[in-house]
Short mmCIF file of C-alpha atoms in Angstrom, two decimals:
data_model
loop_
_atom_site.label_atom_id
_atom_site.label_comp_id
_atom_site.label_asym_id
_atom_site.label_seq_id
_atom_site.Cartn_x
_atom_site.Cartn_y
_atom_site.Cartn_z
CA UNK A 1 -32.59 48.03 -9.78
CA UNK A 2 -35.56 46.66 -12.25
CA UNK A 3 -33.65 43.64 -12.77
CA UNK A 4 -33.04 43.41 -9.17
CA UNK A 5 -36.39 43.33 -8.14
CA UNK A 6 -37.51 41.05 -11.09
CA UNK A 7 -35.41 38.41 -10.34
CA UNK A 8 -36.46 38.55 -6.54
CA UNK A 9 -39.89 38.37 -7.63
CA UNK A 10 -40.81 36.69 -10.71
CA UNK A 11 -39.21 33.14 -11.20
CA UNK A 12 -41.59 31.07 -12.63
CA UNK A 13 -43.61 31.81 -15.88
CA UNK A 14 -43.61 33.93 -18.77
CA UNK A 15 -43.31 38.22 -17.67
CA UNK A 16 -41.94 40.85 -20.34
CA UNK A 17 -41.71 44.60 -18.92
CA UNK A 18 -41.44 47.51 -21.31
CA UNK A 19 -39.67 50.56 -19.66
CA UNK A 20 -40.31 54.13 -21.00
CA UNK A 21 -37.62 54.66 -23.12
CA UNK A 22 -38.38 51.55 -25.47
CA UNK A 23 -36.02 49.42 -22.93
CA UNK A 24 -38.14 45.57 -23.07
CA UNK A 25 -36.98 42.95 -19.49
CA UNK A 26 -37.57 39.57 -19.37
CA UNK A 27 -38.81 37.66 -16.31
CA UNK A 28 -39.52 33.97 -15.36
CA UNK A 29 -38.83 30.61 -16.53
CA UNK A 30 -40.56 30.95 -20.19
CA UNK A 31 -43.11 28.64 -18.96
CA UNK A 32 -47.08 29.34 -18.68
CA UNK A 33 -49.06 32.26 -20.94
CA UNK A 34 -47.30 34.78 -21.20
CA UNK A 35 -47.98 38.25 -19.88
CA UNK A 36 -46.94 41.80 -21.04
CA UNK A 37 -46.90 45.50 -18.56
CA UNK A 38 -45.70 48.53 -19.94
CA UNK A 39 -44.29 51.12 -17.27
CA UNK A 40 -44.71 55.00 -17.63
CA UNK A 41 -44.21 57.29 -15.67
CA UNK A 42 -43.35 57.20 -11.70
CA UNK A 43 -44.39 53.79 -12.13
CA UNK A 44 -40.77 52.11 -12.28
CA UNK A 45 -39.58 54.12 -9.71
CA UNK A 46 -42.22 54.12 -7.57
CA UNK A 47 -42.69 49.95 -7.48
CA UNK A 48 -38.65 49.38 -6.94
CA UNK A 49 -38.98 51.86 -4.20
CA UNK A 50 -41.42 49.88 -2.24
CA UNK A 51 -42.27 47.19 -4.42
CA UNK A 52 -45.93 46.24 -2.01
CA UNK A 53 -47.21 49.57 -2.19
CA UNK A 54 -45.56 51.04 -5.59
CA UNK A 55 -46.81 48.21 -7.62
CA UNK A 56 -50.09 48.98 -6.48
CA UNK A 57 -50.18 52.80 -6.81
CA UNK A 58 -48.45 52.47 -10.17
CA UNK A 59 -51.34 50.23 -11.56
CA UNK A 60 -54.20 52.31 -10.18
CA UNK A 61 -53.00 55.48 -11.05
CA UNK A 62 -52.25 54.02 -14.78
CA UNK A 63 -48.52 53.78 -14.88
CA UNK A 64 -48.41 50.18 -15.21
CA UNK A 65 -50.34 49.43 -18.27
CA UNK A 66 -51.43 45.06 -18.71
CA UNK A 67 -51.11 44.53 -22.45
CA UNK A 68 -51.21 41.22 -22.68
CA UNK A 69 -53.21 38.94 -19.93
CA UNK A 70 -54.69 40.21 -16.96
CA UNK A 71 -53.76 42.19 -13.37
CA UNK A 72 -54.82 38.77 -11.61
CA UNK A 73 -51.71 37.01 -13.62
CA UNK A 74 -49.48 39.01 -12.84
CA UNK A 75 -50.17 38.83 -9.36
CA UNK A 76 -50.48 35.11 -9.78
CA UNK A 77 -45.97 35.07 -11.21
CA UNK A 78 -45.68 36.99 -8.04
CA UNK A 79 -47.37 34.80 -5.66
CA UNK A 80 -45.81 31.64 -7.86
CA UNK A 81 -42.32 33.15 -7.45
CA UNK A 82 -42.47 32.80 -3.75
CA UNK A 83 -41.64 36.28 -2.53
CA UNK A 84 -44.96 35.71 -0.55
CA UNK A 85 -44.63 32.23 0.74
CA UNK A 86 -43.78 31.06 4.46
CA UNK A 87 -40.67 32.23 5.44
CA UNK A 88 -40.22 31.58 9.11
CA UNK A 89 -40.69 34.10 11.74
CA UNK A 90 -36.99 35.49 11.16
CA UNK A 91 -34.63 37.17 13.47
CA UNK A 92 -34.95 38.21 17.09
CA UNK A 93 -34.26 41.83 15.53
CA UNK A 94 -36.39 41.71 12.60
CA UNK A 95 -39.61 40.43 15.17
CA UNK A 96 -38.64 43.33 17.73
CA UNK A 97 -39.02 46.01 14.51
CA UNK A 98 -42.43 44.32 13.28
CA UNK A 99 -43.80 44.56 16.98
CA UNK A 100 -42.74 47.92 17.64
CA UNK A 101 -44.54 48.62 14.05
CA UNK A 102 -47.48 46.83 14.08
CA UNK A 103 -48.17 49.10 17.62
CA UNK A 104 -47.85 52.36 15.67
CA UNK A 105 -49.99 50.64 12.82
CA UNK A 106 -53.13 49.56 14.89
CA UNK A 107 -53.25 52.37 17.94
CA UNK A 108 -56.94 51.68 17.57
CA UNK A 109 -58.67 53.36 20.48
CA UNK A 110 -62.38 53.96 20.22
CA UNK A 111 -62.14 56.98 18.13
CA UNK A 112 -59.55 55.36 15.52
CA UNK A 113 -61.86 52.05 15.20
CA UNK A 114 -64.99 53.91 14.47
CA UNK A 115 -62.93 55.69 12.10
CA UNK A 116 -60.86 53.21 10.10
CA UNK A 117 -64.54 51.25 10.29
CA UNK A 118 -66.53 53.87 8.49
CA UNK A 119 -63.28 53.82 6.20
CA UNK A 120 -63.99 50.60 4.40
CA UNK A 121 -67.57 49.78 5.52
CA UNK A 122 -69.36 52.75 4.58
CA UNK A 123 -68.04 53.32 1.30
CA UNK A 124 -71.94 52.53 0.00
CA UNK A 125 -74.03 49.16 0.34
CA UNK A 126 -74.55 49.93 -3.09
CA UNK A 127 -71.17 48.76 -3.87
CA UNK A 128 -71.05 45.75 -1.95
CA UNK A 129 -74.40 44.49 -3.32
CA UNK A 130 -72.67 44.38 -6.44
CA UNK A 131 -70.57 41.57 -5.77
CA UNK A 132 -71.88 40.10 -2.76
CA UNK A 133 -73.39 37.37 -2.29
CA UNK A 134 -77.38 38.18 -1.87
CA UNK A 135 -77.25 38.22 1.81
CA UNK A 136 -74.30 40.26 2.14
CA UNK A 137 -71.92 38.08 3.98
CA UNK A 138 -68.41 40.05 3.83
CA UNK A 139 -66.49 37.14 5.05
CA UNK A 140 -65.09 33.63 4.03
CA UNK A 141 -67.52 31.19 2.70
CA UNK A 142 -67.11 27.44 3.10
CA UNK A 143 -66.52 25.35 -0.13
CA UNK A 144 -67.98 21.78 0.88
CA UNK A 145 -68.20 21.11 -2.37
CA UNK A 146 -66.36 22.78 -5.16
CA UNK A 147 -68.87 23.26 -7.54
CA UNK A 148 -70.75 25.44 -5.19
CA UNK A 149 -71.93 28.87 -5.98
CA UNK A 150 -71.08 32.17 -3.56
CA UNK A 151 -74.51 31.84 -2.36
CA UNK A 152 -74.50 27.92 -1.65
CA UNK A 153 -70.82 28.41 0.34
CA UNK A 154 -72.02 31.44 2.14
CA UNK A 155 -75.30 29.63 3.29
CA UNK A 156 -72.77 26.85 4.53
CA UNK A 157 -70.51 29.05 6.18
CA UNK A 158 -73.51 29.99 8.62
CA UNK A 159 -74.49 26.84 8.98
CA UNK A 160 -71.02 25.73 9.81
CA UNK A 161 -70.50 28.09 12.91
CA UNK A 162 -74.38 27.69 14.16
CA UNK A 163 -73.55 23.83 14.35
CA UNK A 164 -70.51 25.24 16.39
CA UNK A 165 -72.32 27.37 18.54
CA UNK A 166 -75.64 24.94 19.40
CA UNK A 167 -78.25 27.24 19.80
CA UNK A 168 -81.46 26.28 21.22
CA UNK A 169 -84.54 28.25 21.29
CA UNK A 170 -84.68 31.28 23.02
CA UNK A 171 -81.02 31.73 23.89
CA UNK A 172 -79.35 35.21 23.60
CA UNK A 173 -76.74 35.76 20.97
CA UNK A 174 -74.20 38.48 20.81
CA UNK A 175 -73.03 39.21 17.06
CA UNK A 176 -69.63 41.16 17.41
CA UNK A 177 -69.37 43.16 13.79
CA UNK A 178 -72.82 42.27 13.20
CA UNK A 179 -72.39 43.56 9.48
CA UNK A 180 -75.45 43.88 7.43
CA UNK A 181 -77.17 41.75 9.59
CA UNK A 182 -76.85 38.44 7.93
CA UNK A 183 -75.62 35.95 10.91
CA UNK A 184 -77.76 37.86 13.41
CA UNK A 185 -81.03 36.86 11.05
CA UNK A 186 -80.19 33.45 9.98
CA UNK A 187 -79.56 32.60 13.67
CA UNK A 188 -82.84 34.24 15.25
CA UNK A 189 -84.68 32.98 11.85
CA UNK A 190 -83.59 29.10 11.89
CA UNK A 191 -82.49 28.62 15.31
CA UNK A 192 -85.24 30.70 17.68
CA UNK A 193 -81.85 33.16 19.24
CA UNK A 194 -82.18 36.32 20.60
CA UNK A 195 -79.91 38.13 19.06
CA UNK A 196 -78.21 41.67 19.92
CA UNK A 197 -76.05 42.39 17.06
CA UNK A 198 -73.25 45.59 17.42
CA UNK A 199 -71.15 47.58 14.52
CA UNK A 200 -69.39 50.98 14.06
CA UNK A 201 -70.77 50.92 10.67
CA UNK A 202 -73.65 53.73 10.01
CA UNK A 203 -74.00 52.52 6.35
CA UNK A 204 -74.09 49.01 7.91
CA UNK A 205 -76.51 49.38 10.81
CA UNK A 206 -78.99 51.64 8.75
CA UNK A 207 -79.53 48.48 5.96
CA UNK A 208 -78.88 45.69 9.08
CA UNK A 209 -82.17 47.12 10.70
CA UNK A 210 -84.05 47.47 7.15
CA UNK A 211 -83.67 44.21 6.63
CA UNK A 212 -84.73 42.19 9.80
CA UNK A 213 -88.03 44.54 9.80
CA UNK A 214 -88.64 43.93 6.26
CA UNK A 215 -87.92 40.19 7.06
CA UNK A 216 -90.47 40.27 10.39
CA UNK A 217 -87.20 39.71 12.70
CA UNK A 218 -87.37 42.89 14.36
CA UNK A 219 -88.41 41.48 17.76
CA UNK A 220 -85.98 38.60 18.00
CA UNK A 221 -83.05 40.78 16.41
CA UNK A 222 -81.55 44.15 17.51
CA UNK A 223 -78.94 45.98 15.68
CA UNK A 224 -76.93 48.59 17.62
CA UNK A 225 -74.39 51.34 16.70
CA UNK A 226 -72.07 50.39 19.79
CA UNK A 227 -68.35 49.56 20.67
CA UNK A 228 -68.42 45.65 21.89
CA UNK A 229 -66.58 46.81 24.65
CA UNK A 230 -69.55 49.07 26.54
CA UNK A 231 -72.14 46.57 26.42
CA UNK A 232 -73.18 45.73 30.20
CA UNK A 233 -75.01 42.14 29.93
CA UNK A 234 -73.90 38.72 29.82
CA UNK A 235 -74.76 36.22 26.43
CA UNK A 236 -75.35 32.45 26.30
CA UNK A 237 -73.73 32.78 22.81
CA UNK A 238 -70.80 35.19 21.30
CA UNK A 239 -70.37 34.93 17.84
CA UNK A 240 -67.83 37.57 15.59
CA UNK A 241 -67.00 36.66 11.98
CA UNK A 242 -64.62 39.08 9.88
CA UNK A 243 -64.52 41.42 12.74
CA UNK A 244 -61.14 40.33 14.84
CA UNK A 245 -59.22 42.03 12.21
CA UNK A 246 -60.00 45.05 13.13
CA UNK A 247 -58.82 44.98 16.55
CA UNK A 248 -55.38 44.91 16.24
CA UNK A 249 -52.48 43.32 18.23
CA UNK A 250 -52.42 45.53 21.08
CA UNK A 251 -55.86 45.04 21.80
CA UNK A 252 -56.07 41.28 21.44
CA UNK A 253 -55.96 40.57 25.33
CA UNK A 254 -58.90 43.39 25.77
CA UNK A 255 -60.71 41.85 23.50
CA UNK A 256 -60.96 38.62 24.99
CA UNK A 257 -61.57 39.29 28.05
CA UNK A 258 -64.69 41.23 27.07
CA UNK A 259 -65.68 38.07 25.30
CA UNK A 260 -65.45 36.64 28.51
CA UNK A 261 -66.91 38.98 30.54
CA UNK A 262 -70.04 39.12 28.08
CA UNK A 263 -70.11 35.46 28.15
CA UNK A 264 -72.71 32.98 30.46
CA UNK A 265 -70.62 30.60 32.66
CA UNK A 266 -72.01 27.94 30.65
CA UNK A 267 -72.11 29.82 27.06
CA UNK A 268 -69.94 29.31 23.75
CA UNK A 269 -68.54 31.75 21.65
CA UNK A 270 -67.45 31.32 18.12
CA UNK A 271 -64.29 33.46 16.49
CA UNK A 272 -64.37 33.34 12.74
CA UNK A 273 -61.29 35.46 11.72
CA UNK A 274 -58.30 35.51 8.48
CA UNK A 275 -55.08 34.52 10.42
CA UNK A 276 -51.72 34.00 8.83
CA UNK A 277 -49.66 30.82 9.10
CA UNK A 278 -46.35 32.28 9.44
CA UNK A 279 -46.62 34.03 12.60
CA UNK A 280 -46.85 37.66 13.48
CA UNK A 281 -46.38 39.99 10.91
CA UNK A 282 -46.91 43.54 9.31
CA UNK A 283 -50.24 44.53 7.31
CA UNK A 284 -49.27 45.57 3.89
CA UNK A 285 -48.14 48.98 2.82
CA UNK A 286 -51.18 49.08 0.06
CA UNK A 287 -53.77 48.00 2.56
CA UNK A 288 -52.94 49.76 5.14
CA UNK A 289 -53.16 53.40 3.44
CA UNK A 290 -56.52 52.12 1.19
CA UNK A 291 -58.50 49.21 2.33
CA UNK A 292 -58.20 48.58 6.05
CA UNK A 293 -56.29 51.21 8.22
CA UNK A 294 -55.66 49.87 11.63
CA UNK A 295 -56.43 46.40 10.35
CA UNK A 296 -54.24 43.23 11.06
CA UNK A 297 -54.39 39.64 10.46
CA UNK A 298 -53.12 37.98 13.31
CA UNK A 299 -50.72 34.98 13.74
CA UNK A 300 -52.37 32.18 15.60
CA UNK A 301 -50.05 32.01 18.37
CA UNK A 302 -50.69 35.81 19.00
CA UNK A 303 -54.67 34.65 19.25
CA UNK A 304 -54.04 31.46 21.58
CA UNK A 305 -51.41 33.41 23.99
CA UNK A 306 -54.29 36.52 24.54
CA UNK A 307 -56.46 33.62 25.24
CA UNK A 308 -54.85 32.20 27.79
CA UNK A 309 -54.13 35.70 29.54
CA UNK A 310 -57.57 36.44 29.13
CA UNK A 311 -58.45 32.82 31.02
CA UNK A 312 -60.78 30.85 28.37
CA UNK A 313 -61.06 27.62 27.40
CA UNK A 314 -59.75 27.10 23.84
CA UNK A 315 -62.34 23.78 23.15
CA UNK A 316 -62.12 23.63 19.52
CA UNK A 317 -59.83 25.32 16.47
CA UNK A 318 -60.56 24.60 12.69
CA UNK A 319 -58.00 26.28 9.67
CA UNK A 320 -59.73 26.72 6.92
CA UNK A 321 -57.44 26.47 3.92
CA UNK A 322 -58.69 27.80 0.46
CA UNK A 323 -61.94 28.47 0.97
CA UNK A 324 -61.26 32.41 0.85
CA UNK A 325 -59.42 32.15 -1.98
CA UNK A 326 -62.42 31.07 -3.78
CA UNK A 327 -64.46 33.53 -1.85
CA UNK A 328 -62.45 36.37 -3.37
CA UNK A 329 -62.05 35.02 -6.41
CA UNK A 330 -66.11 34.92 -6.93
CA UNK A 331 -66.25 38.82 -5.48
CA UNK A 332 -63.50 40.05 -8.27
CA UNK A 333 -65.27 38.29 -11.10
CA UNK A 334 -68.57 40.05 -10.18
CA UNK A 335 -67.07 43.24 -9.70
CA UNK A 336 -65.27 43.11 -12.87
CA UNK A 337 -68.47 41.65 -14.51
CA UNK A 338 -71.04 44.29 -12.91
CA UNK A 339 -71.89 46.89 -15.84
CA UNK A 340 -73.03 49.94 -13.90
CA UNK A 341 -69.66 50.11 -11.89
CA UNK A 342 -67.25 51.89 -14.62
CA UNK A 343 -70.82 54.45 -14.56
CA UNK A 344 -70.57 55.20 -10.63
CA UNK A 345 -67.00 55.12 -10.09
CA UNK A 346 -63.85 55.90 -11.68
CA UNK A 347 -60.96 54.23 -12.93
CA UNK A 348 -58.85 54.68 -10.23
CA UNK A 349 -61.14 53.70 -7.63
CA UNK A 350 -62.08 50.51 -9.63
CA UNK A 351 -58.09 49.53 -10.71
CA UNK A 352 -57.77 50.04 -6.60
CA UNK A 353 -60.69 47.39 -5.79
CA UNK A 354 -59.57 45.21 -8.76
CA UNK A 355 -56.00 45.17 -7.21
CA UNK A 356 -57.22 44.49 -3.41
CA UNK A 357 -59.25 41.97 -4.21
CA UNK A 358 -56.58 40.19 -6.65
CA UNK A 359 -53.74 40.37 -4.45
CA UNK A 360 -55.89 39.02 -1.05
CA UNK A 361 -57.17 36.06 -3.32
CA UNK A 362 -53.08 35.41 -3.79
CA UNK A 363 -52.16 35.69 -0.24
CA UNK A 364 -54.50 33.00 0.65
CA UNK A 365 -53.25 31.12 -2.42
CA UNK A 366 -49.41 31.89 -2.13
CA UNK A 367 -49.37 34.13 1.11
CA UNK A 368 -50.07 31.69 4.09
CA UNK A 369 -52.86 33.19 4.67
CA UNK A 370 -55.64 31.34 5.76
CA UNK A 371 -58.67 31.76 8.10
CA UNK A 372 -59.49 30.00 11.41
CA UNK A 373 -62.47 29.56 13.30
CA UNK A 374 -62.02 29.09 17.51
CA UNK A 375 -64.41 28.08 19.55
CA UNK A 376 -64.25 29.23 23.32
CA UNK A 377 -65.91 28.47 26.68
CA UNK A 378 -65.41 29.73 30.25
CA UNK A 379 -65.82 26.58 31.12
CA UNK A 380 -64.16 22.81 30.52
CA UNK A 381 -67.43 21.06 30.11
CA UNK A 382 -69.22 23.72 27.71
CA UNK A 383 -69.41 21.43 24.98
CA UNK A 384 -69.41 17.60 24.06
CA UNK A 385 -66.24 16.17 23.83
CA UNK A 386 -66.35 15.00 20.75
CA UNK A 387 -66.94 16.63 17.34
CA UNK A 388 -70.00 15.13 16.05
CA UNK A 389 -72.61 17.95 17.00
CA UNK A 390 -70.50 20.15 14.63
CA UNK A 391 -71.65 18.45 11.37
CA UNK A 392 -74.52 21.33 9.90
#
């Protein structure tokens, strides 16, 4: 069964596998460094078993041992080997199973969201400061150039979707997974918004409204521990970055049309959200039991249709390609790097973070992942017809 699975999933570069028992496989074209794991225990059985979750489990729980190279390249002769590329979206029978799944998998009513929320996001701000950029922004950056740092491409990433959103002074702005509080500030502190932002986040809300006092923000922005979908008042501006993810497919339609029932007549909103080029799909076996239960990254044609039923105006769609690669890639180097870590938590915690941030670099890399930003309107004339006013 090893072999099996080897040859399904390793066929370019340079993989040798030692089995307990002294039995040594060999995987991949020869090509490239070569890298070295050593198996023990449940860890064979476990990753041929369920190769997306064992591999993972087997590796944080110690029974897949790198010897030579690193966890990122392995997961790099994975992701080179194709078992994660575009593959179509398959069979009328195989997209009937994944639907009826992905329902069971992201039931989130209120009292699942504010759970699977508190799940990830308030682990401890402690931890994400760590590898963070200094403002805290827990979503895709924007290379413009590629020798930019995490905090030049996260600066640019605001500025990207304020130029999208054309504030003026003294406009009301809704922040939809308002995070710790980075958007809502940069938007009330370099544009003049008034900005209401929401999470289910405690850990997030308590630092969110630290922050804008310490910065002297407090009257232009308010942070709120709310559900989007109870707020009462109308917005000239929506924005939600990272946050889409969380809703999950059968809640796609609801959650546009409270976008557009929040939204002015005249107003803009701004979707910043990971996506997946293949279509609808299935989240992951490993990240949905660890890192983001009830999560789901969406296909785009799942995001347009429960746009139309929710009657917007689609005005503008950008794919960015990449850029979250290199966004993970500069949050697993700092958490590897950070020297306090191994101190505060333990190995399998930190072999768990190392592998979810190593394999999400490779499935915008290999995976088809990539993350779009929409822009929406209730109305045809919202915004310029041409592109020009979105250059930050």
């Amino acid at each position: 069964m090893i072999d099996a699975l080897l040859a399904r999933m390793i066929k370019v570069g340079d993989l040798t596998v030692r089995l307990p028992g002294g039995t040594t496989k060999r995987a991949g074209d020869g090509t490239g460094s070569p890298v070295t794991i050593r198996f023990t225990g449940r860890g064979v059985r476990r990753t041929v078993a369920n190769p997306s979750l064992g591999l993972a489990e087997a590796y944080m729980d110690g029974d897949l041992v790198i010897e030579q190279g690193t966890l990122w390249d392995l997961l790099e002769l994975v992701g080179k080997g194709g078992s994660r590329g575009l593959k179509g979206r398959g069979s009328w029978l195989k997209r009937t199973r994944r639907a009826v799944k992905r329902k069971i998998q992201q039931a989130n009513d209120r009292t699942a969201a504010r759970r699977n929320v508190a799940h990830h996001y308030d682990l401890s701000n402690d931890l994400y400061r760590r590898f963070l950029d200094a403002d805290m922004q827990y979503s895709c950056a924007y290379f413009a150039r590629p020798d930019m740092t995490l905090e030049e491409a996260q600066a640019a990433k605001k500025a990207h979707i304020a130029a999208k959103l054309r504030i003026a002074p003294g406009m009301s702005v809704l922040d939809i997974g308002s995070g710790w509080g980075g958007m809502g500030m940069t938007l009330a502190r370099g544009h003049g918004a008034r900005v209401t932002g929401v999470t289910l986040s405690v850990e997030q809300l308590e630092l969110a409204q630290a922050r804008a006092q310490e910065a002297g923000l407090a009257d232009k922005v308010a942070f709120e521990l709310k559900d989007y979908r109870d707020l009462d008042r109308t917005f000239d501006r929506i924005v939600s970055v990272g946050m889409l993810e969380h809703v999950g497919e059968p809640h796609f339609r609801e959650y546009f049309e409270t976008v557009k029932r929040l939204l002015a007549d005249d107003g803009t909103a701004v979707i910043h959200a990971i996506g997946r080029a293949g279509g609808p799909g299935l989240t992951n076996a490993f990240t949905h039991k660890y890192i983001f239960p009830g999560g789901y990254i969406p296909g785009l044609s799942e995001i347009v249709s429960a746009v139309e039923d929710a009657g917007l105006w689609i005005t503008d769609i950008e794919i960015l390609r990449l850029h979250y690669a290199e966004t993970l890639k500069n949050w697993r180097l700092r958490f590897l790097a950070d020297p306090e870590i191994p101190a505060l938590y333990d190995a399998r915690f930190r072999r768990m973070w190392e592998f979810y941030l190593a394999s999400a670099e490779m499935g915008f890399r290999y995976g088809g992942h990539m993350v779009f930003q929409i822009q929406l309107a209730r109305r045809v004339d919202a915004v310029p017809i041409t592109r020009d006013y979105m250059r930050a």
